[in-house]
mmCIF file with all atom_site columns, C-alpha atoms in Angstrom:
data_model
loop_
_atom_site.group_PDB
_atom_site.id
_atom_site.type_symbol
_atom_site.label_atom_id
_atom_site.label_alt_id
_atom_site.label_comp_id
_atom_site.label_asym_id
_atom_site.label_entity_id
_atom_site.label_seq_id
_atom_site.pdbx_PDB_ins_code
_atom_site.Cartn_x
_atom_site.Cartn_y
_atom_site.Cartn_z
_atom_site.occupancy
_atom_site.B_iso_or_equiv
_atom_site.pdbx_formal_charge
_atom_site.auth_seq_id
_atom_site.auth_comp_id
_atom_site.auth_asym_id
_atom_site.auth_atom_id
_atom_site.pdbx_PDB_model_num
ATOM 1  C CA . MET A 1 1  ? 14.556 17.255 178.434 1.00 0.00 ? 1  MET A CA 1
ATOM 2  C CA . LYS A 1 2  ? 12.921 20.639 177.931 1.00 0.00 ? 2  LYS A CA 1
ATOM 3  C CA . HIS A 1 3  ? 13.924 21.737 181.429 1.00 0.00 ? 3  HIS A CA 1
ATOM 4  C CA . LEU A 1 4  ? 17.534 20.725 180.845 1.00 0.00 ? 4  LEU A CA 1
ATOM 5  C CA . LEU A 1 5  ? 17.664 22.670 177.584 1.00 0.00 ? 5  LEU A CA 1
ATOM 6  C CA . LEU A 1 6  ? 16.009 25.679 179.211 1.00 0.00 ? 6  LEU A CA 1
ATOM 7  C CA . GLY A 1 7  ? 18.522 25.529 182.074 1.00 0.00 ? 7  GLY A CA 1
ATOM 8  C CA . ILE A 1 8  ? 21.484 25.413 179.702 1.00 0.00 ? 8  ILE A CA 1
ATOM 9  C CA . VAL A 1 9  ? 20.185 28.355 177.658 1.00 0.00 ? 9  VAL A CA 1
ATOM 10 C CA . THR A 1 10 ? 19.498 30.384 180.813 1.00 0.00 ? 10 THR A CA 1
ATOM 11 C CA . PHE A 1 11 ? 22.931 29.622 182.233 1.00 0.00 ? 11 PHE A CA 1
ATOM 12 C CA . THR A 1 12 ? 24.631 30.551 178.957 1.00 0.00 ? 12 THR A CA 1
ATOM 13 C CA . LEU A 1 13 ? 22.761 33.832 178.585 1.00 0.00 ? 13 LEU A CA 1
ATOM 14 C CA . SER A 1 14 ? 23.372 34.820 182.185 1.00 0.00 ? 14 SER A CA 1
ATOM 15 C CA . GLY A 1 15 ? 27.102 34.935 181.415 1.00 0.00 ? 15 GLY A CA 1
ATOM 16 C CA . CYS A 1 16 ? 26.488 37.435 178.628 1.00 0.00 ? 16 CYS A CA 1
ATOM 17 C CA . PHE A 1 17 ? 24.705 39.916 180.843 1.00 0.00 ? 17 PHE A CA 1
ATOM 18 C CA . GLY A 1 18 ? 26.754 39.552 184.004 1.00 0.00 ? 18 GLY A CA 1
ATOM 19 C CA . GLN A 1 19 ? 28.644 42.154 185.953 1.00 0.00 ? 19 GLN A CA 1
ATOM 20 C CA . GLY A 1 20 ? 30.449 44.394 183.486 1.00 0.00 ? 20 GLY A CA 1
ATOM 21 C CA . ASP A 1 21 ? 33.213 46.885 183.961 1.00 0.00 ? 21 ASP A CA 1
ATOM 22 C CA . LYS A 1 22 ? 32.510 49.668 186.415 1.00 0.00 ? 22 LYS A CA 1
ATOM 23 C CA . ILE A 1 23 ? 31.433 52.868 184.730 1.00 0.00 ? 23 ILE A CA 1
ATOM 24 C CA . TYR A 1 24 ? 33.373 55.771 186.185 1.00 0.00 ? 24 TYR A CA 1
ATOM 25 C CA . THR A 1 25 ? 31.927 59.263 186.375 1.00 0.00 ? 25 THR A CA 1
ATOM 26 C CA . VAL A 1 26 ? 33.716 62.295 184.992 1.00 0.00 ? 26 VAL A CA 1
ATOM 27 C CA . ASP A 1 27 ? 34.384 63.534 188.543 1.00 0.00 ? 27 ASP A CA 1
ATOM 28 C CA . GLU A 1 28 ? 35.903 60.187 189.585 1.00 0.00 ? 28 GLU A CA 1
ATOM 29 C CA . LEU A 1 29 ? 38.191 60.227 186.572 1.00 0.00 ? 29 LEU A CA 1
ATOM 30 C CA . MET A 1 30 ? 39.238 63.837 187.132 1.00 0.00 ? 30 MET A CA 1
ATOM 31 C CA . ALA A 1 31 ? 40.155 62.967 190.723 1.00 0.00 ? 31 ALA A CA 1
ATOM 32 C CA . ASP A 1 32 ? 42.242 59.903 189.762 1.00 0.00 ? 32 ASP A CA 1
ATOM 33 C CA . GLU A 1 33 ? 44.786 60.842 187.097 1.00 0.00 ? 33 GLU A CA 1
ATOM 34 C CA . VAL A 1 34 ? 46.275 57.324 186.926 1.00 0.00 ? 34 VAL A CA 1
ATOM 35 C CA . LEU A 1 35 ? 42.882 55.780 186.194 1.00 0.00 ? 35 LEU A CA 1
ATOM 36 C CA . LEU A 1 36 ? 42.115 58.530 183.680 1.00 0.00 ? 36 LEU A CA 1
ATOM 37 C CA . ALA A 1 37 ? 45.408 57.877 181.862 1.00 0.00 ? 37 ALA A CA 1
ATOM 38 C CA . LYS A 1 38 ? 44.736 54.116 181.813 1.00 0.00 ? 38 LYS A CA 1
ATOM 39 C CA . ILE A 1 39 ? 41.225 54.415 180.390 1.00 0.00 ? 39 ILE A CA 1
ATOM 40 C CA . THR A 1 40 ? 42.247 57.121 177.913 1.00 0.00 ? 40 THR A CA 1
ATOM 41 C CA . SER A 1 41 ? 45.095 54.948 176.669 1.00 0.00 ? 41 SER A CA 1
ATOM 42 C CA . GLU A 1 42 ? 42.815 51.926 176.236 1.00 0.00 ? 42 GLU A CA 1
ATOM 43 C CA . CYS A 1 43 ? 40.269 54.021 174.344 1.00 0.00 ? 43 CYS A CA 1
ATOM 44 C CA . ARG A 1 44 ? 42.880 55.532 172.031 1.00 0.00 ? 44 ARG A CA 1
ATOM 45 C CA . ASN A 1 45 ? 44.393 52.107 171.310 1.00 0.00 ? 45 ASN A CA 1
ATOM 46 C CA . ASN A 1 46 ? 41.039 50.658 170.220 1.00 0.00 ? 46 ASN A CA 1
ATOM 47 C CA . PRO A 1 47 ? 38.775 53.530 169.134 1.00 0.00 ? 47 PRO A CA 1
ATOM 48 C CA . GLY A 1 48 ? 36.613 51.430 166.830 1.00 0.00 ? 48 GLY A CA 1
ATOM 49 C CA . ALA A 1 49 ? 35.368 49.163 169.587 1.00 0.00 ? 49 ALA A CA 1
ATOM 50 C CA . LEU A 1 50 ? 35.583 51.445 172.621 1.00 0.00 ? 50 LEU A CA 1
ATOM 51 C CA . ARG A 1 51 ? 34.897 54.998 171.440 1.00 0.00 ? 51 ARG A CA 1
ATOM 52 C CA . GLN A 1 52 ? 31.165 54.912 172.181 1.00 0.00 ? 52 GLN A CA 1
ATOM 53 C CA . THR A 1 53 ? 31.454 53.214 175.584 1.00 0.00 ? 53 THR A CA 1
ATOM 54 C CA . PRO A 1 54 ? 30.470 55.247 178.651 1.00 0.00 ? 54 PRO A CA 1
ATOM 55 C CA . ASN A 1 55 ? 33.941 55.028 180.198 1.00 0.00 ? 55 ASN A CA 1
ATOM 56 C CA . CYS A 1 56 ? 35.641 56.347 177.063 1.00 0.00 ? 56 CYS A CA 1
ATOM 57 C CA . GLN A 1 57 ? 33.166 59.183 176.711 1.00 0.00 ? 57 GLN A CA 1
ATOM 58 C CA . ASN A 1 58 ? 33.549 60.083 180.395 1.00 0.00 ? 58 ASN A CA 1
ATOM 59 C CA . ALA A 1 59 ? 37.340 59.840 180.135 1.00 0.00 ? 59 ALA A CA 1
ATOM 60 C CA . GLU A 1 60 ? 37.330 62.204 177.180 1.00 0.00 ? 60 GLU A CA 1
ATOM 61 C CA . ALA A 1 61 ? 35.195 64.705 179.097 1.00 0.00 ? 61 ALA A CA 1
ATOM 62 C CA . ALA A 1 62 ? 37.392 64.341 182.193 1.00 0.00 ? 62 ALA A CA 1
ATOM 63 C CA . ASP A 1 63 ? 40.554 64.829 180.150 1.00 0.00 ? 63 ASP A CA 1
ATOM 64 C CA . TRP A 1 64 ? 39.077 68.008 178.694 1.00 0.00 ? 64 TRP A CA 1
ATOM 65 C CA . GLY A 1 65 ? 38.106 69.189 182.180 1.00 0.00 ? 65 GLY A CA 1
ATOM 66 C CA . VAL A 1 66 ? 41.576 68.521 183.578 1.00 0.00 ? 66 VAL A CA 1
ATOM 67 C CA . ARG A 1 67 ? 43.178 70.432 180.710 1.00 0.00 ? 67 ARG A CA 1
ATOM 68 C CA . LEU A 1 68 ? 40.908 73.415 181.317 1.00 0.00 ? 68 LEU A CA 1
ATOM 69 C CA . HIS A 1 69 ? 41.959 73.574 184.957 1.00 0.00 ? 69 HIS A CA 1
ATOM 70 C CA . LEU A 1 70 ? 45.711 73.362 184.346 1.00 0.00 ? 70 LEU A CA 1
ATOM 71 C CA . PRO A 1 71 ? 47.574 76.533 185.227 1.00 0.00 ? 71 PRO A CA 1
ATOM 72 C CA . ARG A 1 72 ? 48.530 78.445 182.102 1.00 0.00 ? 72 ARG A CA 1
ATOM 73 C CA . LYS A 1 73 ? 52.023 79.742 181.617 1.00 0.00 ? 73 LYS A CA 1
ATOM 74 C CA . SER A 1 74 ? 52.402 83.042 179.891 1.00 0.00 ? 74 SER A CA 1
ATOM 75 C CA . PRO A 1 75 ? 54.803 83.052 176.951 1.00 0.00 ? 75 PRO A CA 1
ATOM 76 C CA . GLY A 1 76 ? 58.189 84.432 177.783 1.00 0.00 ? 76 GLY A CA 1
ATOM 77 C CA . GLY A 1 77 ? 57.868 84.495 181.484 1.00 0.00 ? 77 GLY A CA 1
#
């Protein structure tokens, strides 16, 4: 009986710590604008739960990096 209980507990806990979402690097997100937009949108729609996740933090840094590299237009011409 103890082995059965131990097996059930082990099986249940293994589902909690299984393969999670892939964590994207800042460079990967800067290179893929569609993925960056998707992750940024998800993070902005649920900031309370997702703000501190690695993907949201990397997406924020990548978004900042992309904005810094955009060509600037001078006013009036």
